[in-house]
CSV table of C-alpha atoms and ligand atoms in Angstrom, one decimal:
chain,number,residue,atom,x,y,z
A,1489,UNK,CA,93.6,108.8,122.9
A,1490,UNK,CA,92.1,105.3,122.6
A,1491,UNK,CA,93.6,102.4,124.5
A,1492,UNK,CA,92.6,98.9,125.1
A,1493,UNK,CA,90.2,99.8,127.9
A,1494,UNK,CA,88.2,102.0,125.5
A,1495,UNK,CA,88.6,99.6,122.6
A,1496,UNK,CA,85.2,97.9,122.9
A,1497,UNK,CA,83.3,101.2,123.1
A,1498,UNK,CA,85.0,102.7,120.1
A,1499,UNK,CA,85.0,99.6,118.0
A,1500,UNK,CA,81.3,99.1,118.7
A,1501,UNK,CA,80.6,102.7,117.6
A,1502,UNK,CA,82.7,102.4,114.5
A,1503,UNK,CA,81.5,99.1,113.2
A,1504,UNK,CA,78.3,100.7,112.1
A,1505,UNK,CA,75.5,98.2,111.3
A,1506,UNK,CA,77.5,95.5,113.0
A,1507,UNK,CA,77.7,97.6,116.1
A,1508,UNK,CA,79.4,95.1,118.3
A,1509,UNK,CA,82.9,94.4,119.6
A,1510,UNK,CA,85.0,91.3,119.0
A,1511,UNK,CA,83.8,88.8,120.0
A,1512,UNK,CA,81.7,90.6,117.5
A,1513,UNK,CA,78.3,90.3,118.8
A,1514,UNK,CA,76.9,90.9,122.3
A,1515,UNK,CA,75.1,87.9,123.6
A,1516,UNK,CA,71.8,89.8,123.6
A,1517,UNK,CA,72.1,90.9,120.0
A,1518,UNK,CA,73.2,87.4,118.8
A,1519,UNK,CA,70.2,85.8,120.6
A,1520,UNK,CA,67.7,88.2,119.1
A,1521,UNK,CA,69.2,88.0,115.7
A,1522,UNK,CA,69.4,84.3,115.6
A,1523,UNK,CA,65.8,83.9,116.9
A,1524,UNK,CA,64.5,85.9,113.9
A,1525,UNK,CA,67.2,84.7,111.4
A,1526,UNK,CA,67.9,81.0,112.3
A,1527,UNK,CA,69.6,80.2,109.0
A,1528,UNK,CA,73.2,81.2,108.4
A,1529,UNK,CA,73.7,82.4,104.8
A,1530,UNK,CA,75.5,79.8,102.6
A,1531,UNK,CA,78.7,81.0,101.0
A,1532,UNK,CA,80.4,79.3,98.0
A,1533,UNK,CA,84.1,80.0,97.5
A,1534,UNK,CA,85.1,80.1,93.8
A,1535,UNK,CA,88.8,79.3,93.4
A,1536,UNK,CA,90.5,77.3,96.1
A,1537,UNK,CA,93.9,78.9,96.2
A,1538,UNK,CA,95.9,80.4,99.1
A,1539,UNK,CA,93.5,83.0,100.2
A,1540,UNK,CA,90.5,80.7,100.2
A,1541,UNK,CA,92.4,77.9,101.9
A,1542,UNK,CA,94.4,79.8,104.5
A,1543,UNK,CA,92.1,82.7,105.3
A,1544,UNK,CA,88.5,82.5,104.1
A,1545,UNK,CA,87.7,78.9,104.9
A,1546,UNK,CA,89.1,79.0,108.4
A,1547,UNK,CA,87.3,82.3,109.0
A,1548,UNK,CA,84.1,80.7,107.8
A,1549,UNK,CA,84.4,78.3,110.7
A,1550,UNK,CA,84.1,81.2,113.1
A,1551,UNK,CA,81.4,83.3,111.3
A,1552,UNK,CA,78.1,83.8,113.1
A,1553,UNK,CA,75.9,84.9,110.1
A,1554,UNK,CA,77.3,82.8,107.3
A,1555,UNK,CA,79.0,79.5,106.6
A,1556,UNK,CA,80.9,77.6,104.0
A,1557,UNK,CA,78.3,75.6,102.0
A,1558,UNK,CA,79.8,75.2,98.6
A,1559,UNK,CA,83.0,75.3,96.5
A,1560,UNK,CA,83.8,75.9,92.8
A,1561,UNK,CA,87.1,74.5,91.7
A,1562,UNK,CA,88.9,73.4,88.6
A,1563,UNK,CA,91.0,70.9,90.5
A,1564,UNK,CA,89.2,67.6,91.3
A,1565,UNK,CA,91.7,66.7,94.1
A,1566,UNK,CA,90.9,69.9,95.9
A,1567,UNK,CA,87.2,69.2,95.6
A,1568,UNK,CA,87.7,65.8,97.4
A,1569,UNK,CA,89.9,67.3,100.2
A,1570,UNK,CA,87.6,70.2,100.8
A,1571,UNK,CA,84.4,68.1,100.8
A,1572,UNK,CA,85.8,65.8,103.5
A,1573,UNK,CA,87.4,68.6,105.6
A,1574,UNK,CA,84.3,70.9,105.6
A,1575,UNK,CA,81.6,68.2,105.3
A,1576,UNK,CA,80.2,69.6,102.1
A,1577,UNK,CA,77.3,68.1,100.4
A,1578,UNK,CA,78.1,66.5,97.0
A,1579,UNK,CA,75.5,68.7,95.3
A,1580,UNK,CA,77.3,71.8,96.5
A,1581,UNK,CA,80.6,71.0,94.7
A,1582,UNK,CA,81.0,72.8,91.3
A,1583,UNK,CA,83.6,73.2,88.6
A,1584,UNK,CA,84.0,76.2,86.2
A,1585,UNK,CA,81.9,74.5,83.5
A,1586,UNK,CA,78.8,73.5,85.6
A,1587,UNK,CA,79.0,76.6,87.9
A,1588,UNK,CA,75.9,78.2,86.4
A,1589,UNK,CA,73.7,75.4,87.7
A,1590,UNK,CA,74.3,76.9,91.2
A,1591,UNK,CA,71.2,79.0,90.3
A,1592,UNK,CA,69.0,76.1,91.4
A,1593,UNK,CA,70.8,75.5,94.7
A,1594,UNK,CA,69.0,77.1,97.6
A,1595,UNK,CA,72.0,76.3,100.0
A,1596,UNK,CA,74.1,79.0,98.4
A,1597,UNK,CA,73.2,82.7,99.0
A,1598,UNK,CA,76.5,84.3,98.3
A,1599,UNK,CA,79.2,83.5,95.8
A,1600,UNK,CA,82.7,84.7,96.8
A,1601,UNK,CA,85.1,85.1,93.8
A,1602,UNK,CA,88.7,84.3,94.8
A,1603,UNK,CA,90.2,83.8,91.3
A,1604,UNK,CA,93.0,85.5,89.4
A,1605,UNK,CA,92.0,89.1,88.5
A,1606,UNK,CA,91.2,88.4,84.9
A,1607,UNK,CA,88.4,86.0,85.9
A,1608,UNK,CA,86.6,88.4,88.4
A,1609,UNK,CA,84.3,90.0,85.9
A,1610,UNK,CA,83.1,86.8,84.2
A,1611,UNK,CA,82.4,84.9,87.5
A,1612,UNK,CA,80.9,87.9,89.2
A,1613,UNK,CA,78.4,88.3,86.3
A,1614,UNK,CA,77.7,84.6,86.1
A,1615,UNK,CA,77.1,84.4,89.8
A,1616,UNK,CA,74.7,87.4,89.8
A,1617,UNK,CA,72.8,85.9,86.8
A,1618,UNK,CA,72.5,82.7,88.8
A,1619,UNK,CA,70.6,84.8,91.4
A,1620,UNK,CA,73.4,85.0,94.0
A,1621,UNK,CA,74.9,88.0,95.9
A,1622,UNK,CA,78.5,88.3,95.1
A,1623,UNK,CA,81.7,89.1,97.0
A,1624,UNK,CA,84.5,89.7,94.6
A,1625,UNK,CA,88.2,89.9,95.7
A,1626,UNK,CA,90.3,92.9,95.0
A,1627,UNK,CA,91.3,94.3,92.6
A,1628,UNK,CA,87.7,94.2,91.5
A,1629,UNK,CA,88.5,93.9,87.8
A,1630,UNK,CA,91.2,94.4,85.2
A,1631,UNK,CA,90.2,98.0,84.6
A,1632,UNK,CA,87.3,100.5,85.3
A,1633,UNK,CA,85.4,99.5,82.1
A,1634,UNK,CA,85.1,96.0,83.4
A,1635,UNK,CA,84.2,97.2,86.9
A,1636,UNK,CA,81.3,99.3,85.5
A,1637,UNK,CA,80.0,96.4,83.6
A,1638,UNK,CA,80.1,94.2,86.7
A,1639,UNK,CA,78.2,96.8,88.7
A,1640,UNK,CA,75.5,97.2,86.0
A,1641,UNK,CA,75.0,93.4,85.5
A,1642,UNK,CA,74.8,92.7,89.3
A,1643,UNK,CA,72.3,95.5,89.7
A,1644,UNK,CA,70.3,94.2,86.7
A,1645,UNK,CA,70.1,90.9,88.4
A,1646,UNK,CA,68.8,92.6,91.6
A,1647,UNK,CA,71.7,91.4,93.6
A,1648,UNK,CA,74.4,93.1,95.8
A,1649,UNK,CA,78.1,93.3,94.9
A,1650,UNK,CA,80.7,93.6,97.6
A,1651,UNK,CA,84.5,93.8,97.3
A,1652,UNK,CA,87.0,92.0,99.6
A,1653,UNK,CA,87.9,95.2,101.4
A,1654,UNK,CA,88.4,93.5,104.8
A,1655,UNK,CA,90.2,96.5,106.4
A,1656,UNK,CA,86.9,98.4,106.8
A,1657,UNK,CA,86.3,95.9,109.6
A,1658,UNK,CA,89.8,96.3,111.2
A,1659,UNK,CA,89.9,98.5,114.3
A,1660,UNK,CA,93.2,100.3,113.6
A,1661,UNK,CA,92.2,101.2,110.1
A,1662,UNK,CA,88.7,102.2,111.4
A,1663,UNK,CA,90.4,104.6,113.8
A,1664,UNK,CA,92.4,106.1,111.0
A,1665,UNK,CA,89.2,106.6,109.1
A,1666,UNK,CA,87.6,108.2,112.1
A,1667,UNK,CA,90.5,110.6,112.9
A,1668,UNK,CA,90.9,111.6,109.2
A,1669,UNK,CA,87.3,111.9,108.1
A,1670,UNK,CA,86.1,113.6,111.3
A,1671,UNK,CA,89.1,116.0,111.3
A,1672,UNK,CA,89.8,115.0,114.9
A,1673,UNK,CA,93.3,116.7,114.6
A,1674,UNK,CA,92.2,119.3,112.1
A,1675,UNK,CA,92.4,118.9,108.3
A,1676,UNK,CA,94.3,116.0,106.8
A,1677,UNK,CA,97.3,117.5,105.0
A,1678,UNK,CA,99.7,114.8,104.1
A,1679,UNK,CA,99.3,111.0,103.6
A,1680,UNK,CA,102.1,108.5,103.1
A,1681,UNK,CA,100.6,105.1,102.1
A,1682,UNK,CA,102.6,102.2,100.9
A,1683,UNK,CA,102.3,98.4,100.5
A,1684,UNK,CA,104.8,96.0,98.9
A,1685,UNK,CA,106.5,92.7,99.4
A,1686,UNK,CA,109.2,90.7,97.6
A,1687,UNK,CA,107.4,88.4,95.3
A,1688,UNK,CA,108.7,84.8,94.8
A,1689,UNK,CA,107.9,82.3,92.1
A,1690,UNK,CA,108.5,84.0,88.7
A,1691,UNK,CA,105.9,81.7,87.0
A,1692,UNK,CA,102.9,82.7,89.0
A,1693,UNK,CA,99.8,84.3,87.5
A,1694,UNK,CA,100.5,87.6,89.4
A,1695,UNK,CA,103.3,88.3,87.0
A,1696,UNK,CA,101.3,87.5,83.9
A,1697,UNK,CA,99.5,90.5,82.4
A,1698,UNK,CA,96.7,88.5,80.9
A,1699,UNK,CA,95.7,87.1,84.3
A,1700,UNK,CA,96.7,89.9,86.7
A,1701,UNK,CA,96.1,93.0,84.6
A,1702,UNK,CA,99.1,94.7,86.2
A,1703,UNK,CA,101.7,94.0,88.9
A,1704,UNK,CA,102.2,95.3,92.4
A,1705,UNK,CA,99.8,98.2,91.9
A,1706,UNK,CA,96.9,95.9,91.1
A,1707,UNK,CA,97.8,93.4,93.9
A,1708,UNK,CA,98.8,95.5,96.9
A,1709,UNK,CA,99.1,99.1,95.7
A,1710,UNK,CA,95.3,99.1,95.8
A,1711,UNK,CA,95.5,99.0,99.7
A,1712,UNK,CA,97.4,102.3,99.6
A,1713,UNK,CA,94.8,103.8,97.3
A,1714,UNK,CA,92.1,102.6,99.7
A,1715,UNK,CA,93.9,103.9,102.8
A,1716,UNK,CA,94.4,107.4,101.3
A,1717,UNK,CA,90.8,107.5,100.3
A,1718,UNK,CA,89.3,106.2,103.6
A,1719,UNK,CA,91.6,108.4,105.6
A,1720,UNK,CA,90.3,111.5,103.9
A,1721,UNK,CA,86.9,110.3,102.8
A,1722,UNK,CA,87.7,111.9,99.5
A,1723,UNK,CA,88.4,110.9,95.9
A,1724,UNK,CA,91.6,112.3,94.4
A,1725,UNK,CA,91.3,114.6,91.4
A,1726,UNK,CA,94.8,114.5,90.1
A,1727,UNK,CA,97.5,111.8,89.8
A,1728,UNK,CA,101.2,111.8,88.9
A,1729,UNK,CA,103.2,108.6,88.9
A,1730,UNK,CA,106.7,107.1,88.2
A,1731,UNK,CA,107.7,103.5,87.5
A,1732,UNK,CA,111.0,101.8,88.4
A,1733,UNK,CA,112.1,98.3,87.2
A,1734,UNK,CA,115.2,96.5,88.5
A,1735,UNK,CA,114.4,93.1,87.0
A,1736,UNK,CA,113.2,93.5,83.5
A,1737,UNK,CA,112.9,89.7,82.9
A,1738,UNK,CA,110.8,88.8,85.9
A,1739,UNK,CA,108.7,92.0,85.5
A,1740,UNK,CA,108.6,91.9,81.7
A,1741,UNK,CA,104.8,92.0,81.7
A,1742,UNK,CA,103.8,93.9,84.9
A,1743,UNK,CA,105.0,96.7,87.1
A,1744,UNK,CA,107.6,96.0,89.8
A,1745,UNK,CA,107.6,99.3,91.6
A,1746,UNK,CA,105.5,102.4,91.2
A,1747,UNK,CA,105.6,105.7,93.2
A,1748,UNK,CA,102.6,107.9,92.8
A,1749,UNK,CA,101.0,111.1,94.2
A,1750,UNK,CA,97.4,112.0,94.6
A,1751,UNK,CA,95.9,115.4,95.1
A,1752,UNK,CA,92.6,115.6,97.0
A,1753,UNK,CA,89.9,118.4,96.8
A,1754,UNK,CA,90.5,119.4,100.4
A,1755,UNK,CA,94.2,120.1,99.7
A,1756,UNK,CA,95.5,116.9,101.2
A,1757,UNK,CA,98.3,115.2,99.2
A,1758,UNK,CA,99.2,111.5,99.3
A,1759,UNK,CA,102.6,110.1,98.4
A,1760,UNK,CA,102.4,106.3,97.8
A,1761,UNK,CA,104.6,103.4,96.9
A,1762,UNK,CA,103.8,99.9,95.8
A,1763,UNK,CA,106.4,97.2,95.0
A,1764,UNK,CA,107.1,93.6,94.3
A,1765,UNK,CA,110.8,94.2,95.2
A,1766,UNK,CA,110.8,94.5,99.0
A,1767,UNK,CA,108.6,94.7,102.0
A,1768,UNK,CA,107.0,98.0,102.9
A,1769,UNK,CA,103.7,98.6,104.7
A,1770,UNK,CA,102.6,101.9,106.1
A,1771,UNK,CA,99.6,104.2,106.5
A,1772,UNK,CA,100.8,107.6,107.7
A,1773,UNK,CA,98.1,110.2,108.1
A,1774,UNK,CA,99.3,113.7,109.1
A,1775,UNK,CA,96.7,116.3,110.1
A,1776,UNK,CA,97.2,119.9,111.2
A,1777,UNK,CA,97.5,119.0,114.9
A,1778,UNK,CA,98.4,115.3,115.0
A,1779,UNK,CA,99.1,112.1,113.1
A,1780,UNK,CA,98.3,108.4,112.8
A,1781,UNK,CA,101.1,106.1,111.9
A,1782,UNK,CA,100.2,102.4,111.2
A,1783,UNK,CA,102.9,99.9,110.4
A,1784,UNK,CA,102.1,97.1,109.7
A,1785,UNK,CA,98.9,98.6,108.3
A,1786,UNK,CA,97.2,96.2,106.0
A,1787,UNK,CA,98.2,92.5,106.7
A,1788,UNK,CA,96.2,90.1,108.8
A,1789,UNK,CA,97.0,89.5,112.4
A,1790,UNK,CA,99.6,92.1,113.3
A,1791,UNK,CA,98.4,95.6,112.7
A,1792,UNK,CA,99.7,98.3,115.0
A,1793,UNK,CA,101.1,101.8,115.3
A,1794,UNK,CA,100.7,105.1,117.1
A,1795,UNK,CA,98.6,108.1,117.3
A,1796,UNK,CA,100.4,111.3,118.3
A,1797,UNK,CA,103.3,109.2,119.6
A,1798,UNK,CA,101.1,107.1,121.8
A,1799,UNK,CA,100.7,103.4,121.0
A,1800,UNK,CA,97.6,102.3,119.1
A,1801,UNK,CA,97.2,98.7,120.1
A,1802,UNK,CA,93.6,97.5,119.6
A,1803,UNK,CA,93.0,93.8,119.8
A,1804,UNK,CA,93.8,92.0,116.6
A,1805,UNK,CA,90.6,90.7,114.9
A,1806,UNK,CA,89.9,88.1,112.3
A,1807,UNK,CA,89.3,90.5,109.5
A,1808,UNK,CA,87.9,87.9,107.1
A,1809,UNK,CA,85.4,86.8,109.7
A,1810,UNK,CA,84.2,90.3,110.4
A,1811,UNK,CA,84.1,91.2,106.7
A,1812,UNK,CA,81.9,88.2,105.8
A,1813,UNK,CA,79.8,88.5,108.9
A,1814,UNK,CA,79.3,92.2,108.3
A,1815,UNK,CA,78.1,91.5,104.7
A,1816,UNK,CA,75.8,88.7,105.8
A,1817,UNK,CA,74.3,90.7,108.6
A,1818,UNK,CA,73.6,93.6,106.2
A,1819,UNK,CA,71.9,91.2,103.7
A,1820,UNK,CA,69.8,89.5,106.4
A,1821,UNK,CA,68.7,92.8,108.0
A,1822,UNK,CA,68.5,94.9,104.9
A,1823,UNK,CA,70.9,97.4,106.5
A,1824,UNK,CA,73.9,99.0,104.8
A,1825,UNK,CA,77.3,97.3,105.2
A,1826,UNK,CA,80.5,99.3,105.4
A,1827,UNK,CA,81.9,101.1,102.4
A,1828,UNK,CA,82.8,97.9,100.5
A,1829,UNK,CA,80.3,97.8,97.6
A,1830,UNK,CA,81.1,97.6,93.9
A,1831,UNK,CA,81.1,101.4,93.5
A,1832,UNK,CA,84.0,101.6,95.9
A,1833,UNK,CA,85.9,99.0,93.8
A,1834,UNK,CA,85.2,101.0,90.7
A,1835,UNK,CA,86.6,104.2,92.2
A,1836,UNK,CA,89.9,102.3,92.9
A,1837,UNK,CA,89.9,101.0,89.4
A,1838,UNK,CA,89.5,104.5,88.1
A,1839,UNK,CA,92.5,105.6,90.1
A,1840,UNK,CA,94.6,102.5,89.0
A,1841,UNK,CA,93.7,103.3,85.3
A,1842,UNK,CA,94.9,106.9,86.0
A,1843,UNK,CA,98.1,105.8,87.6
A,1844,UNK,CA,99.0,103.6,84.7
A,1845,UNK,CA,98.2,106.4,82.3
A,1846,UNK,CA,100.4,108.8,84.3
A,1847,UNK,CA,103.2,106.3,84.2
A,1848,UNK,CA,102.8,105.8,80.4
A,1849,UNK,CA,102.5,109.5,79.5
A,1850,UNK,CA,104.7,111.1,82.3
A,1851,UNK,CA,101.9,113.7,82.6
A,1852,UNK,CA,99.6,114.6,85.4
A,1853,UNK,CA,96.3,112.8,84.9
A,1854,UNK,CA,93.1,114.5,86.0
A,1855,UNK,CA,90.4,112.1,87.0
B,220,NDP,P1,96.1,81.7,94.2
B,220,NDP,O1,96.9,81.6,93.0
B,220,NDP,O2,96.6,81.1,95.5
B,220,NDP,O3,94.7,80.9,93.9
B,220,NDP,C1,93.9,81.2,92.8
B,220,NDP,C2,93.0,80.0,92.5
B,220,NDP,O4,92.2,80.3,91.3
B,220,NDP,C3,93.8,78.8,92.1
B,220,NDP,O5,94.2,78.0,93.2
B,220,NDP,C4,92.7,78.0,91.2
B,220,NDP,O6,91.8,77.4,92.1
B,220,NDP,C5,91.9,79.2,90.6
B,220,NDP,N1,92.3,79.4,89.2
B,220,NDP,C6,91.5,79.2,88.1
B,220,NDP,N2,92.1,79.5,87.0
B,220,NDP,C7,93.4,79.8,87.3
B,220,NDP,C8,94.5,80.2,86.5
B,220,NDP,N3,94.4,80.3,85.2
B,220,NDP,N4,95.6,80.4,87.1
B,220,NDP,C9,95.7,80.4,88.5
B,220,NDP,N5,94.7,80.0,89.3
B,220,NDP,C10,93.5,79.7,88.7
B,220,NDP,O7,95.6,83.2,94.4
B,220,NDP,P2,95.2,83.9,95.7
B,220,NDP,O8,94.2,83.0,96.5
B,220,NDP,O9,96.3,84.4,96.4
B,220,NDP,O10,94.4,85.2,95.1
B,220,NDP,C11,93.1,85.0,94.5
B,220,NDP,C12,92.4,86.4,94.5
B,220,NDP,O11,92.3,86.8,95.8
B,220,NDP,C13,93.2,87.5,93.8
B,220,NDP,O12,92.3,88.4,93.1
B,220,NDP,C14,93.9,88.3,94.9
B,220,NDP,O13,94.1,89.6,94.6
B,220,NDP,C15,92.9,88.1,96.0
B,220,NDP,N6,93.5,88.1,97.4
B,220,NDP,C16,93.0,89.0,98.3
B,220,NDP,C17,93.5,89.0,99.6
B,220,NDP,C18,92.9,89.9,100.6
B,220,NDP,O14,93.6,90.1,101.7
B,220,NDP,N7,91.8,90.5,100.4
B,220,NDP,C19,94.7,88.2,99.9
B,220,NDP,C20,95.1,87.3,98.9
B,220,NDP,C21,94.5,87.3,97.6
B,220,NDP,P3,91.2,75.9,91.8
B,220,NDP,O15,92.4,75.0,91.7
B,220,NDP,O16,90.3,75.7,92.9
B,220,NDP,O17,90.5,76.1,90.5
């Protein structure tokens, strides 16, 4: 059983290449690292919406290995506000038209795509062609075909592609990975992973198929897919799925609620829900001799739960900070980051494609 006292030790071991607790880095490691890598990597955020404004930019004020150096926005008023607030150099402010000239800007090492889903592919490829590493938000793309193209183009450019999978740096989720993948309580048998919330504004891009590519499944169902995958360390081979719609006007273009089931090669079975109708947030991992139950499981700032009826209450971390620092550290040291590369995003897109196919056909889909 892991409690707060043992938190640092476990977290240090599980963070992998960034083998440090939160505060992330031991004084010694920070000192050594900064001596040999005095420059923080420069990040440019593309798309200054809610996630950039409320999570990523504040996290970039705390990061040790990277910093906010540039922005790409289609809204001139935001450019002004951000430039003043974050003391950004005029030459590091871009719009969607002149974005490609970022190629000649040595201040920017990583471009972080935080746009509506339909724009992920285009901006990821343009950033890589401009010679930058890319972090692309989830869902990686509109479908697996786009995801494959992104991986291939970024590789051709000799750059690295990461997905915004912040939970790989979150201690409760890391503990679920450890218990499941190492079969700490025996084989994983049953998973129950769900994420949903009640969506507001009916005019937002998340409800438009051309911009979102799908509804709740693309937006938050992907966390349940990830959770089942990182709790087992496996890829499912078979999917069944059912869709439910209570508001056919608001959800005329995208899914409101989907239930789906995934069968894994080891025999584990996952039952999952995603919805835009009401709040649900859970990772339940049941093994032969014990269980992990996280709820809330995927948001920022309040993750908790239990392991075999004992509380799991690791310190809350700034997931965005750890995610971007983990990536930057790996780029600067040439070490591997956590399992958050483009190929992981592609696996999730393959599953999403299969879920939509299972909904449309009513048949079991073999991946
Ligand atoms: P927002 O709608 O808040 O912001 C999107 C921004 O994209 C806009 O503010 C705008 O920025 C830019 N944009 C460019 N073209 C369009 C367009 N046609 N319609 C709307 N916006 C446009 O979205 P979020 O920040 O919530 O989400 C952005 C991405 O981040 C999504 O892929 C989402 O899935 C992901 N995300 C990930 C989270 C995580 O925890 N990992 C959490 C939240 C979101 P500008 O005015 O600067 O041009």
